[in-house]
PDB file of N, CA, C and O in Angstrom, chain B, residues numbered from 101:
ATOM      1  N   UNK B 101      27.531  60.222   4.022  1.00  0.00           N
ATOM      2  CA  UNK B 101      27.840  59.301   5.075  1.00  0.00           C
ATOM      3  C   UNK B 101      27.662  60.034   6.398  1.00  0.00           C
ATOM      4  O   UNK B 101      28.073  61.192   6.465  1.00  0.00           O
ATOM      5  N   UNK B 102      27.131  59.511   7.371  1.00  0.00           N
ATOM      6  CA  UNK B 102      26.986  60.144   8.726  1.00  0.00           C
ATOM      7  C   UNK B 102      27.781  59.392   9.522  1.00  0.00           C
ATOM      8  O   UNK B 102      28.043  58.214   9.278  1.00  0.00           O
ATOM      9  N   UNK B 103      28.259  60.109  10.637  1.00  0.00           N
ATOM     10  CA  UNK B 103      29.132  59.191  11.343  1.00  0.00           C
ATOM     11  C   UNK B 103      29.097  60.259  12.492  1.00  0.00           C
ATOM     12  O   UNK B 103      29.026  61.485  12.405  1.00  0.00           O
ATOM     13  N   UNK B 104      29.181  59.294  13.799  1.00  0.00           N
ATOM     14  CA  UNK B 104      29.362  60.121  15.090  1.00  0.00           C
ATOM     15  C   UNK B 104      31.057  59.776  15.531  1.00  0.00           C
ATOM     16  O   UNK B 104      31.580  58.675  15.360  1.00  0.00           O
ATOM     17  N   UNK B 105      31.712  60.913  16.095  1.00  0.00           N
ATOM     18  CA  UNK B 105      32.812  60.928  16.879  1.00  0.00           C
ATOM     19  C   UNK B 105      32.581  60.847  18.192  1.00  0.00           C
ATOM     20  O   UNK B 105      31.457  61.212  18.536  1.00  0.00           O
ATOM     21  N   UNK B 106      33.171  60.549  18.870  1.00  0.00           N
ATOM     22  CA  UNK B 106      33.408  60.695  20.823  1.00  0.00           C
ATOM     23  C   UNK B 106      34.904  61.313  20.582  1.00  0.00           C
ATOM     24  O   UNK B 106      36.020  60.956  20.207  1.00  0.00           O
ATOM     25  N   UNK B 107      34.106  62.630  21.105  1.00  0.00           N
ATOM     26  CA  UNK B 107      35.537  63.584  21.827  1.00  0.00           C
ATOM     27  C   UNK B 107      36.100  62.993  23.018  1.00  0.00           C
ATOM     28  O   UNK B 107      35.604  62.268  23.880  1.00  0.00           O
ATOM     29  N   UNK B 108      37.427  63.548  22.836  1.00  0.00           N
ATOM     30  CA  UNK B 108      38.411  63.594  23.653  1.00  0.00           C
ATOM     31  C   UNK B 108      38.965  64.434  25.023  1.00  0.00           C
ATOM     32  O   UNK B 108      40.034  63.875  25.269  1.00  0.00           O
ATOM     33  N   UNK B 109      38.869  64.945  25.508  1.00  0.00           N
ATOM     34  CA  UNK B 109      39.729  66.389  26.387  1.00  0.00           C
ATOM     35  C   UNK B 109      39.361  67.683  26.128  1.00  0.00           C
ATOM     36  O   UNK B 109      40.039  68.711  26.135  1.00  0.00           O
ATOM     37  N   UNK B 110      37.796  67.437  25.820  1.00  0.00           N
ATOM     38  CA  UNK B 110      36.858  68.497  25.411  1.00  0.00           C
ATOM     39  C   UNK B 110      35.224  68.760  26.299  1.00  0.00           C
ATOM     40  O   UNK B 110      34.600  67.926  26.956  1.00  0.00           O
ATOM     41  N   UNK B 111      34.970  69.784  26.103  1.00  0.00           N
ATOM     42  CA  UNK B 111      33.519  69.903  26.935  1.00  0.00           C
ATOM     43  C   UNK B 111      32.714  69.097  26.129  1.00  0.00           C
ATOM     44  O   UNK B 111      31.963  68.207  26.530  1.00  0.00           O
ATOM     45  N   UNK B 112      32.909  69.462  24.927  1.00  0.00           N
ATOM     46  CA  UNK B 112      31.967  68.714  23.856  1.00  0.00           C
ATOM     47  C   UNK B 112      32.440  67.283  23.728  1.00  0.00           C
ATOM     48  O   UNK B 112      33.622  66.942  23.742  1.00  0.00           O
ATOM     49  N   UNK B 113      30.927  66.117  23.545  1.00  0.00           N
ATOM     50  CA  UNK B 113      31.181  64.382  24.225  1.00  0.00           C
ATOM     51  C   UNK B 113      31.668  64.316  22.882  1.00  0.00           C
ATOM     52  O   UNK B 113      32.878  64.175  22.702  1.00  0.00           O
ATOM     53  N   UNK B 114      31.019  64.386  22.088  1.00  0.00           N
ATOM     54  CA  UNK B 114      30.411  64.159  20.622  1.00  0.00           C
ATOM     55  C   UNK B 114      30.489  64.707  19.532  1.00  0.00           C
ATOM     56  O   UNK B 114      30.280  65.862  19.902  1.00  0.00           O
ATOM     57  N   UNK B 115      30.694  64.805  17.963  1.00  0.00           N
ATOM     58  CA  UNK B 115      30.469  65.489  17.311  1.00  0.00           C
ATOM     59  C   UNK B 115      29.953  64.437  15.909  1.00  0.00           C
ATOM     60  O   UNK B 115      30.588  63.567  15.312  1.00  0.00           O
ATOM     61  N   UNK B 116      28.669  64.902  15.728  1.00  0.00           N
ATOM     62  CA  UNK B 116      27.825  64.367  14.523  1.00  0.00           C
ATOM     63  C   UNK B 116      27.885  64.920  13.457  1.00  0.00           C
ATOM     64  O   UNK B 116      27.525  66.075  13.231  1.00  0.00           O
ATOM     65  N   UNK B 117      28.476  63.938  12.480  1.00  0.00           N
ATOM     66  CA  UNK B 117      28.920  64.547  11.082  1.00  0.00           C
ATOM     67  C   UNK B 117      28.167  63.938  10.271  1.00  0.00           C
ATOM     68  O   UNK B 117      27.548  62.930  10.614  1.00  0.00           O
ATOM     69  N   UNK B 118      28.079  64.583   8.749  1.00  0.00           N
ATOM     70  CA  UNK B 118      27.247  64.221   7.707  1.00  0.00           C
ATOM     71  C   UNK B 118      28.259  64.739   6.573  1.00  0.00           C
ATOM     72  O   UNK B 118      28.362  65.908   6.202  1.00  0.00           O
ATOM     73  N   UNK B 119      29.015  63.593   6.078  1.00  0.00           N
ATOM     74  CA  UNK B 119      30.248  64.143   4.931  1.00  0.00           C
ATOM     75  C   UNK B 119      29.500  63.472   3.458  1.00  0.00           C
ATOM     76  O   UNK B 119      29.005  62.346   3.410  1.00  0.00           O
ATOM     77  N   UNK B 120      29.553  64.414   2.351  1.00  0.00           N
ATOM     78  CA  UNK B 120      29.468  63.846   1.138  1.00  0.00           C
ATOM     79  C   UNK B 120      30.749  63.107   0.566  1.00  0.00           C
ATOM     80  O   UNK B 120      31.672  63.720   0.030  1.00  0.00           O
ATOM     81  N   UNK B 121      30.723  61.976   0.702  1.00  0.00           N
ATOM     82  CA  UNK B 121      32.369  61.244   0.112  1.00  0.00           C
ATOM     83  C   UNK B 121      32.472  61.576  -0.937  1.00  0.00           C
ATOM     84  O   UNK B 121      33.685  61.569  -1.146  1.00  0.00           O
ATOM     85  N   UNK B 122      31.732  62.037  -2.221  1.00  0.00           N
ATOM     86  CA  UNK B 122      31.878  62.424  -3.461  1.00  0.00           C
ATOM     87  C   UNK B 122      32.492  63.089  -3.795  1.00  0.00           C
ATOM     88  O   UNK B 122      33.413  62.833  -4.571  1.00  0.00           O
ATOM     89  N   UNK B 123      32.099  64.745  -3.125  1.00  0.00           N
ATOM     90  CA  UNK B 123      32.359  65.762  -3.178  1.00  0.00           C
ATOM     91  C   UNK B 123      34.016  66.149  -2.099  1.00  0.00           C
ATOM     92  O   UNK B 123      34.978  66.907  -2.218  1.00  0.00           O
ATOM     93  N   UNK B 124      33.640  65.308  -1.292  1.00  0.00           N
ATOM     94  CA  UNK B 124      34.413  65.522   0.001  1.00  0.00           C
ATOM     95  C   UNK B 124      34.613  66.697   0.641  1.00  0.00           C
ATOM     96  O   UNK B 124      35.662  67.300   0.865  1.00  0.00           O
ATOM     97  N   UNK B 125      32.494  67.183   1.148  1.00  0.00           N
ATOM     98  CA  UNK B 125      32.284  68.419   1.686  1.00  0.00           C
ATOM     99  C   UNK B 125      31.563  68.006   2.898  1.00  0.00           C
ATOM    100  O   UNK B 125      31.019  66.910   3.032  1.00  0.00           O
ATOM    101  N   UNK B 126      31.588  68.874   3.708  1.00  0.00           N
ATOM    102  CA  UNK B 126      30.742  68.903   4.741  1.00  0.00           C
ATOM    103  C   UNK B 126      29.447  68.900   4.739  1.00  0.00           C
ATOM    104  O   UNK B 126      29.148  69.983   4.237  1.00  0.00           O
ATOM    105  N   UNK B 127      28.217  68.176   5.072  1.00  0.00           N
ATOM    106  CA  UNK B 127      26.798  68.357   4.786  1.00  0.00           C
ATOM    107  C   UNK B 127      26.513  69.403   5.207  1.00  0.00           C
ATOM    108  O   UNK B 127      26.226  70.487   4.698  1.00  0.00           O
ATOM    109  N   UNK B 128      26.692  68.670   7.132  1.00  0.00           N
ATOM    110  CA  UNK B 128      26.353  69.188   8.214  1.00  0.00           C
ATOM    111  C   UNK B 128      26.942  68.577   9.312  1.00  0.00           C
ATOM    112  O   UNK B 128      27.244  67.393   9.461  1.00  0.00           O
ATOM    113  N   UNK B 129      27.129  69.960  10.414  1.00  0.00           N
ATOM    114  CA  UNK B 129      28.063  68.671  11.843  1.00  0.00           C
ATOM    115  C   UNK B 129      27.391  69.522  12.733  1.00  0.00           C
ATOM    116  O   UNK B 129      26.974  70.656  12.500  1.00  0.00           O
ATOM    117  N   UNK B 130      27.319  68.833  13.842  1.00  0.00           N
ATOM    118  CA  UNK B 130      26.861  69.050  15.323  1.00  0.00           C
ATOM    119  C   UNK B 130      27.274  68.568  16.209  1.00  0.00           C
ATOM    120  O   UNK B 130      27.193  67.343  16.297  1.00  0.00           O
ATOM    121  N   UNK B 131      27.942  69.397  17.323  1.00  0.00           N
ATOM    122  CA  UNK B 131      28.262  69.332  18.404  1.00  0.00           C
ATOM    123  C   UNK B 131      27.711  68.874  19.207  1.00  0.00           C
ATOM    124  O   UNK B 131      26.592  69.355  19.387  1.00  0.00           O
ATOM    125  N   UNK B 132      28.200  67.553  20.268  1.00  0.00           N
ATOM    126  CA  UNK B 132      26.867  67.335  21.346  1.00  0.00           C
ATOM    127  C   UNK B 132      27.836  68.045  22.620  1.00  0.00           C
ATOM    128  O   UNK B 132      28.914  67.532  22.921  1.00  0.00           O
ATOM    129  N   UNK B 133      27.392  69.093  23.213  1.00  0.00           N
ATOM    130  CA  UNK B 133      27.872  69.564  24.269  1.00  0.00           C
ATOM    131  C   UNK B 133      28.557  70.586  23.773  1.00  0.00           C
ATOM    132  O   UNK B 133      28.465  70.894  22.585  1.00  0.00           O
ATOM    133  N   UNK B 134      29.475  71.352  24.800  1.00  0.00           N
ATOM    134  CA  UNK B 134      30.689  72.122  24.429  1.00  0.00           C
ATOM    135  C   UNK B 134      29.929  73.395  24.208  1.00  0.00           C
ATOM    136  O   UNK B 134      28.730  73.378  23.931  1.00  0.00           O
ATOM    137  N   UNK B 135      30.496  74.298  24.308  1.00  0.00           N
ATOM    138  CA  UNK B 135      30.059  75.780  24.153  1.00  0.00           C
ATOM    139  C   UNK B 135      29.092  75.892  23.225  1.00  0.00           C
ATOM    140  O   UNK B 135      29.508  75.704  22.082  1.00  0.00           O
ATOM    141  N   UNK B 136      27.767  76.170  23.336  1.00  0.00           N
ATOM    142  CA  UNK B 136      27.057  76.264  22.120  1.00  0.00           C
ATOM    143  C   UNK B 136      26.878  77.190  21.150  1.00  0.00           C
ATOM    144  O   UNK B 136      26.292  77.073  20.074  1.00  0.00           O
ATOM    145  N   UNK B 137      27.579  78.366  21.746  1.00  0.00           N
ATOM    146  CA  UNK B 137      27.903  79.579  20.654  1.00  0.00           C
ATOM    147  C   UNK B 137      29.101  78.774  19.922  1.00  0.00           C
ATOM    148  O   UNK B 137      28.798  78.163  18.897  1.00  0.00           O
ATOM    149  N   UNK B 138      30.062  78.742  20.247  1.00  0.00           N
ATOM    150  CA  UNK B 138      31.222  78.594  19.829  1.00  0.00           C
ATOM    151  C   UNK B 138      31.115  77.437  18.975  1.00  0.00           C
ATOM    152  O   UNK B 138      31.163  77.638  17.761  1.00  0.00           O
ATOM    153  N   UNK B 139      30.972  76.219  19.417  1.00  0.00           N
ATOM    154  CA  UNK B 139      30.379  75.002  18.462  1.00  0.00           C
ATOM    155  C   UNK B 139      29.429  75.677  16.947  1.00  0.00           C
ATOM    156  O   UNK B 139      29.728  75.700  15.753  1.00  0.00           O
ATOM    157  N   UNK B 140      28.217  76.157  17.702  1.00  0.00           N
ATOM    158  CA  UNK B 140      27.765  76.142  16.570  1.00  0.00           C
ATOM    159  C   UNK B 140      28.276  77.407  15.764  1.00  0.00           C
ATOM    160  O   UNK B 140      27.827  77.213  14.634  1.00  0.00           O
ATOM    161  N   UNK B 141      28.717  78.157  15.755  1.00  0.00           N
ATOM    162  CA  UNK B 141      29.653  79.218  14.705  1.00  0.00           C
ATOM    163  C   UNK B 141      30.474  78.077  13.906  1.00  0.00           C
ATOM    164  O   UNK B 141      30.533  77.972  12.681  1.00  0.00           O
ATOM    165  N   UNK B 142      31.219  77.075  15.061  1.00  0.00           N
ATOM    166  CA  UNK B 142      32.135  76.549  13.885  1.00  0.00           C
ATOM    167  C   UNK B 142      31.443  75.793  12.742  1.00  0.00           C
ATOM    168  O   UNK B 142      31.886  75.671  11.600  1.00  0.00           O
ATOM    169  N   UNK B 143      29.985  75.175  13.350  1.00  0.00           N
ATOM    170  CA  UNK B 143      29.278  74.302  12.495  1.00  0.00           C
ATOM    171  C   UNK B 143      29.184  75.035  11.327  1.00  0.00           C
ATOM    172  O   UNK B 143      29.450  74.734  10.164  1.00  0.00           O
ATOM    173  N   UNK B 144      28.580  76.476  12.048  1.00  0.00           N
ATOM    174  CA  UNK B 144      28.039  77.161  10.444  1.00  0.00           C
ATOM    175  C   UNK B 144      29.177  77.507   9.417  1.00  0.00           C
ATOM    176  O   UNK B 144      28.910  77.584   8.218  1.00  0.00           O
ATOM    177  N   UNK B 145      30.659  77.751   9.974  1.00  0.00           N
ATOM    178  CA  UNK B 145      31.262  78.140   9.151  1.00  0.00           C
ATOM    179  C   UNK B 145      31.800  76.877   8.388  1.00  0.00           C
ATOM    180  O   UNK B 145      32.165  77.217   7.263  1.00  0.00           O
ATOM    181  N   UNK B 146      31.974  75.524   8.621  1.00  0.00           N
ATOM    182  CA  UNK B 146      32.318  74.536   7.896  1.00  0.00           C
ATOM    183  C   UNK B 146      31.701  73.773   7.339  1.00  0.00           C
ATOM    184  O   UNK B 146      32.082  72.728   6.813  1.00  0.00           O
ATOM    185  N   UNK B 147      30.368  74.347   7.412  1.00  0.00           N
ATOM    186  CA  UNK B 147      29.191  73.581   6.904  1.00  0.00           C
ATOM    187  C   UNK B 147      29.663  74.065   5.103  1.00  0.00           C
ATOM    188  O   UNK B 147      29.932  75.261   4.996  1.00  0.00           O
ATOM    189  N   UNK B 148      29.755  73.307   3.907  1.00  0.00           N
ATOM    190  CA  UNK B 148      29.771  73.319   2.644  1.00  0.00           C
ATOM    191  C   UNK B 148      31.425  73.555   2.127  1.00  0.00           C
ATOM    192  O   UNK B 148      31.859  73.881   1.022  1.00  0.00           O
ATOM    193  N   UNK B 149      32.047  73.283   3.254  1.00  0.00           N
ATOM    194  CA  UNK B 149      33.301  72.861   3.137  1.00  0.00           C
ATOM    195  C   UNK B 149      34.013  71.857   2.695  1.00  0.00           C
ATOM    196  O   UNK B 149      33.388  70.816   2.896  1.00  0.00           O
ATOM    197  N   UNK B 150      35.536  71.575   1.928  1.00  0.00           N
ATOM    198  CA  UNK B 150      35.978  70.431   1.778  1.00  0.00           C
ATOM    199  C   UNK B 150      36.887  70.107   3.062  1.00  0.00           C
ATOM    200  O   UNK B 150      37.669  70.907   3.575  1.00  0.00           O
ATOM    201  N   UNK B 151      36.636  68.732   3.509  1.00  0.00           N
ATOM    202  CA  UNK B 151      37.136  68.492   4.409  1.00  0.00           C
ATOM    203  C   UNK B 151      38.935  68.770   4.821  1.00  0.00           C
ATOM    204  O   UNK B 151      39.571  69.396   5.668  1.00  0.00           O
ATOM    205  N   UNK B 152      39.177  68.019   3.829  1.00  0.00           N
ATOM    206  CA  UNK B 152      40.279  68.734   3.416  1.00  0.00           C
ATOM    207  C   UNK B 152      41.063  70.135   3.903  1.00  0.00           C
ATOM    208  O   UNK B 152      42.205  70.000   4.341  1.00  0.00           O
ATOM    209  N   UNK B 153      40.535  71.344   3.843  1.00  0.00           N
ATOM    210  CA  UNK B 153      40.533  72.220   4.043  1.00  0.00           C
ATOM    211  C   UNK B 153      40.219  72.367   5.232  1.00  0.00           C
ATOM    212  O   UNK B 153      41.076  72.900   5.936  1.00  0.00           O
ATOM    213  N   UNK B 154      39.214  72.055   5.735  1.00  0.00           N
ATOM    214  CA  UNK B 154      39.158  72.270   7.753  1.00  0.00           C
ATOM    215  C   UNK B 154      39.673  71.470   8.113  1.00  0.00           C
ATOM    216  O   UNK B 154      39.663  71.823   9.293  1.00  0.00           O
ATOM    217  N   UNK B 155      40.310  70.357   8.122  1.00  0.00           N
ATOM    218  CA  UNK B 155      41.462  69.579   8.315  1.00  0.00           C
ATOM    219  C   UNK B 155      42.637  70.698   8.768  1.00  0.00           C
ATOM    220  O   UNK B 155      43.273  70.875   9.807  1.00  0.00           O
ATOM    221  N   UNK B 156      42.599  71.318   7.544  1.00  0.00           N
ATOM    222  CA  UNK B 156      44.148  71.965   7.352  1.00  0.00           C
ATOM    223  C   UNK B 156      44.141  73.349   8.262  1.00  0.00           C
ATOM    224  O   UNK B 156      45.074  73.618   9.020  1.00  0.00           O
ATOM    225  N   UNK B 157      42.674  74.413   8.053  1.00  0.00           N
ATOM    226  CA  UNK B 157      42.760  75.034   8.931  1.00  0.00           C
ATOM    227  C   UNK B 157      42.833  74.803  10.781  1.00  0.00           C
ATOM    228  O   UNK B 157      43.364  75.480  11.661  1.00  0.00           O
ATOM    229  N   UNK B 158      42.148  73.709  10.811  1.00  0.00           N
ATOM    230  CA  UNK B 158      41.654  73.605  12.502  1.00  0.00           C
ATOM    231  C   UNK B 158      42.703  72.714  13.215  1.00  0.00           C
ATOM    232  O   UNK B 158      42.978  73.014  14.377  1.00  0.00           O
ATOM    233  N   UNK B 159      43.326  71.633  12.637  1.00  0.00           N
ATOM    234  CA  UNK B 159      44.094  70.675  13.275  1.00  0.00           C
ATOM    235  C   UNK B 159      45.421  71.751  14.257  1.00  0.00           C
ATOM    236  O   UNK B 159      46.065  72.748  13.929  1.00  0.00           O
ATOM    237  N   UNK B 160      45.376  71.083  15.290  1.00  0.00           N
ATOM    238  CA  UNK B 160      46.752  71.645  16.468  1.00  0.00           C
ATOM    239  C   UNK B 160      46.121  72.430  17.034  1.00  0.00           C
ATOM    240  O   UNK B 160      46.876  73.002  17.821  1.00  0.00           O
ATOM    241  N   UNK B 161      44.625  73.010  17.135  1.00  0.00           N
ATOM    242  CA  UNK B 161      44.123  74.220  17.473  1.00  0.00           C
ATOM    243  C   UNK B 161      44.049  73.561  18.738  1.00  0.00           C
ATOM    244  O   UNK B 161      43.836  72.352  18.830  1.00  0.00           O
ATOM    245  N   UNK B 162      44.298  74.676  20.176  1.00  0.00           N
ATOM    246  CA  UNK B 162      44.278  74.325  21.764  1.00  0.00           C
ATOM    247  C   UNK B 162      43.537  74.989  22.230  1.00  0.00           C
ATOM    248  O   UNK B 162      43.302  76.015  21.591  1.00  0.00           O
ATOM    249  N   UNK B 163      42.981  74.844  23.201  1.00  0.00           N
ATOM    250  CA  UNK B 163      42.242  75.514  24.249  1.00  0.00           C
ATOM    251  C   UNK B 163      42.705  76.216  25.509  1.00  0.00           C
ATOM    252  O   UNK B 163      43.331  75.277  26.001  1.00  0.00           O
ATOM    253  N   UNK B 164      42.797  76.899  26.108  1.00  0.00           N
ATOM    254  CA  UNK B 164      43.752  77.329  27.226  1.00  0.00           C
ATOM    255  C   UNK B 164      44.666  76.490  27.568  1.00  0.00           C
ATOM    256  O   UNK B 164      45.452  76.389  26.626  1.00  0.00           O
ATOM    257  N   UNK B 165      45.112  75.523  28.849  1.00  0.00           N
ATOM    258  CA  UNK B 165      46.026  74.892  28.755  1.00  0.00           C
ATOM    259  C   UNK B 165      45.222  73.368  28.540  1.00  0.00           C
ATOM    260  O   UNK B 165      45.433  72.741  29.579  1.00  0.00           O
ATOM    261  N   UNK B 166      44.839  72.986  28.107  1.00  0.00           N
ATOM    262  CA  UNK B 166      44.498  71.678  26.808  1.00  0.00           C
ATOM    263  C   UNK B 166      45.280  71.754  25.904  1.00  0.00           C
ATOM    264  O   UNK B 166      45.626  72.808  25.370  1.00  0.00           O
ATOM    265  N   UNK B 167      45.858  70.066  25.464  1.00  0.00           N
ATOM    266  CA  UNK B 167      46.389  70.032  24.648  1.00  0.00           C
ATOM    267  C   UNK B 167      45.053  70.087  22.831  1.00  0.00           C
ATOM    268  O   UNK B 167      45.429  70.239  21.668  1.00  0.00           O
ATOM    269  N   UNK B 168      43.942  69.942  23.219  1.00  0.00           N
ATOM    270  CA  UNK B 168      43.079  69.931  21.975  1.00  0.00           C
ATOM    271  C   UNK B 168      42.133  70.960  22.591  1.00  0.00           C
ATOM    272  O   UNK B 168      42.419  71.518  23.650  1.00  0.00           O
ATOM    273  N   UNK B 169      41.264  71.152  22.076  1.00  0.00           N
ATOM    274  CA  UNK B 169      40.298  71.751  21.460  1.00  0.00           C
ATOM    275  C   UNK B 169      38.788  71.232  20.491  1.00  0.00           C
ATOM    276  O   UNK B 169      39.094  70.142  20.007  1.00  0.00           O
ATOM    277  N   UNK B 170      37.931  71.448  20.231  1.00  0.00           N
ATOM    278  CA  UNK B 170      36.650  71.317  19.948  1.00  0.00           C
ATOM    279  C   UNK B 170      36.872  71.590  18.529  1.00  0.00           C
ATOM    280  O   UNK B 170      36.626  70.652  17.770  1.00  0.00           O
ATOM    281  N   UNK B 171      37.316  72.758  17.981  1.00  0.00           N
ATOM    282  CA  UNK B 171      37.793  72.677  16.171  1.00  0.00           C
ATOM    283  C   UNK B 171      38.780  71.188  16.119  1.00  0.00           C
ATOM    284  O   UNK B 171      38.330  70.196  15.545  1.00  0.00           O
ATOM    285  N   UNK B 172      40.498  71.164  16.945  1.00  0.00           N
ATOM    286  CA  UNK B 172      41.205  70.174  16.668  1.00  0.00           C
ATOM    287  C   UNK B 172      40.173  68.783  16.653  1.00  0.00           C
ATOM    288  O   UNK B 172      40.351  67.968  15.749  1.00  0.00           O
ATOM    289  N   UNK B 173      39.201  68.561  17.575  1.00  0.00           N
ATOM    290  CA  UNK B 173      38.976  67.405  17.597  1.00  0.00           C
ATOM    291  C   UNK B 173      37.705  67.155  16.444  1.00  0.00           C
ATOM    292  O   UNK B 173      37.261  66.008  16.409  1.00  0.00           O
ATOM    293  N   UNK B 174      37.091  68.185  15.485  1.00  0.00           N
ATOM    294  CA  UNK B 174      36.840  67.689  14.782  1.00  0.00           C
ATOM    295  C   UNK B 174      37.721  67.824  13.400  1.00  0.00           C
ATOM    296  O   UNK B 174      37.314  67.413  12.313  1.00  0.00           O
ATOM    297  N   UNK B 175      39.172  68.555  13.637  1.00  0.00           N
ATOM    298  CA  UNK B 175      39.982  68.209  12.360  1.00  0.00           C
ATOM    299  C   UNK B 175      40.060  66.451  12.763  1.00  0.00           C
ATOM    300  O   UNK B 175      39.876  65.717  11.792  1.00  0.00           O
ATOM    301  N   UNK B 176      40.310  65.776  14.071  1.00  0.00           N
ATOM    302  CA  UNK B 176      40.272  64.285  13.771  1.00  0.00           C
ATOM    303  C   UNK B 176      39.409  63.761  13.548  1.00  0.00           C
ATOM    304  O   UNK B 176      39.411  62.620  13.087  1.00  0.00           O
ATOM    305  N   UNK B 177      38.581  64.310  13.757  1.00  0.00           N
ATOM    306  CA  UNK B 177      36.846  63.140  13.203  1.00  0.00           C
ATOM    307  C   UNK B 177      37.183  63.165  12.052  1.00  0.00           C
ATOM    308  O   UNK B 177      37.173  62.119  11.403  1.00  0.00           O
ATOM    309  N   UNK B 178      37.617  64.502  11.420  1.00  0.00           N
ATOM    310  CA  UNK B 178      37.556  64.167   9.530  1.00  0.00           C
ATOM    311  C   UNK B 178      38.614  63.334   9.433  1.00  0.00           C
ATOM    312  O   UNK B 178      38.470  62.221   8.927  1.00  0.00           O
ATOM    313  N   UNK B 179      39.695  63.721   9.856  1.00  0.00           N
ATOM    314  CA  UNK B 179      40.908  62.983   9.793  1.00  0.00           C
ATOM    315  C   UNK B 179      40.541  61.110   9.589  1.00  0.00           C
ATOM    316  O   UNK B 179      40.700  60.539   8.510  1.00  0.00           O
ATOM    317  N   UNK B 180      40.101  60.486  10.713  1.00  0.00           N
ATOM    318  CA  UNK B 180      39.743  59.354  10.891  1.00  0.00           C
ATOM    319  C   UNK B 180      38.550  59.206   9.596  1.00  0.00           C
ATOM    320  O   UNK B 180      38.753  58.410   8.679  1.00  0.00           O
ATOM    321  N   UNK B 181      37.511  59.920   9.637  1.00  0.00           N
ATOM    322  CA  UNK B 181      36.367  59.740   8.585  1.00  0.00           C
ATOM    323  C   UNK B 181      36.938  59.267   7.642  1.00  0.00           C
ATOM    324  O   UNK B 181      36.818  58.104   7.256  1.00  0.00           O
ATOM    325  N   UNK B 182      37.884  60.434   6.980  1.00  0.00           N
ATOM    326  CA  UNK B 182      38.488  60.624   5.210  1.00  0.00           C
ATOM    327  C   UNK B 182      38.893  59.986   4.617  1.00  0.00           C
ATOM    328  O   UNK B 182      38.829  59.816   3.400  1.00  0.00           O
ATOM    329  N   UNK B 183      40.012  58.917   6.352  1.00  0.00           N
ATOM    330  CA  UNK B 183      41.604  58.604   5.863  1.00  0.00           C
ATOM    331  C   UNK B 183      40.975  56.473   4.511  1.00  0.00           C
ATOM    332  O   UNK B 183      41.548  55.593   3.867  1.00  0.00           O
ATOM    333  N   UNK B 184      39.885  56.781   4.828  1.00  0.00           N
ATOM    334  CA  UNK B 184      39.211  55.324   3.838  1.00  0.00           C
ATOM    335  C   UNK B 184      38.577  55.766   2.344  1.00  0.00           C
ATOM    336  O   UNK B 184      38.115  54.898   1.603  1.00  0.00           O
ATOM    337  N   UNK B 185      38.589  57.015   2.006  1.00  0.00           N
ATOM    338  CA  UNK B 185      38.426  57.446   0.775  1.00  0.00           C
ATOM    339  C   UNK B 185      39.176  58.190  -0.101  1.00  0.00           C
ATOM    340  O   UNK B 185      38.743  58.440  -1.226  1.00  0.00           O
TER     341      UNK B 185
END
């Protein structure tokens, strides 16, 4: 399933996901905007992941004084994605 998010209180607008509902792993995700080192490290490291699990690691994560962050806001993309399977 692919699905785009619109960030929140982040540099990054966007984040484009590609979840296997089967498996309930990460395909592939991409950041539109937002630090592009930093984005894409996180891509690579959650890429073949269960969502589940980066859920659990990334959610509450902040940014200097932001209440979210670019990991937190894609623990809610999964969050919102998941919460129908």
């Amino acid at each position: 399933m692919k699905k785009t998010f619109q960030t929140r209180g982040t540099c990054s607008k966007a984040i484009m996901l590609d979840i296997d509902e089967q498996a309930g792993t990460i395909n592939d995700i991409q950041f539109i905007g937002g630090c592009n080192g930093n984005t894409s490290g996180i891509s690579a490291l959650v890429r073949g992941q269960r969502t589940e699990d980066v859920i659990a690691r990334l959610e509450g994560i902040t940014c200097g004084s932001k209440t979210t962050s670019c990991p937190d806001q894609l623990a809610k993309a999964l969050k919102e994605i998941t919460k129908n399977y």
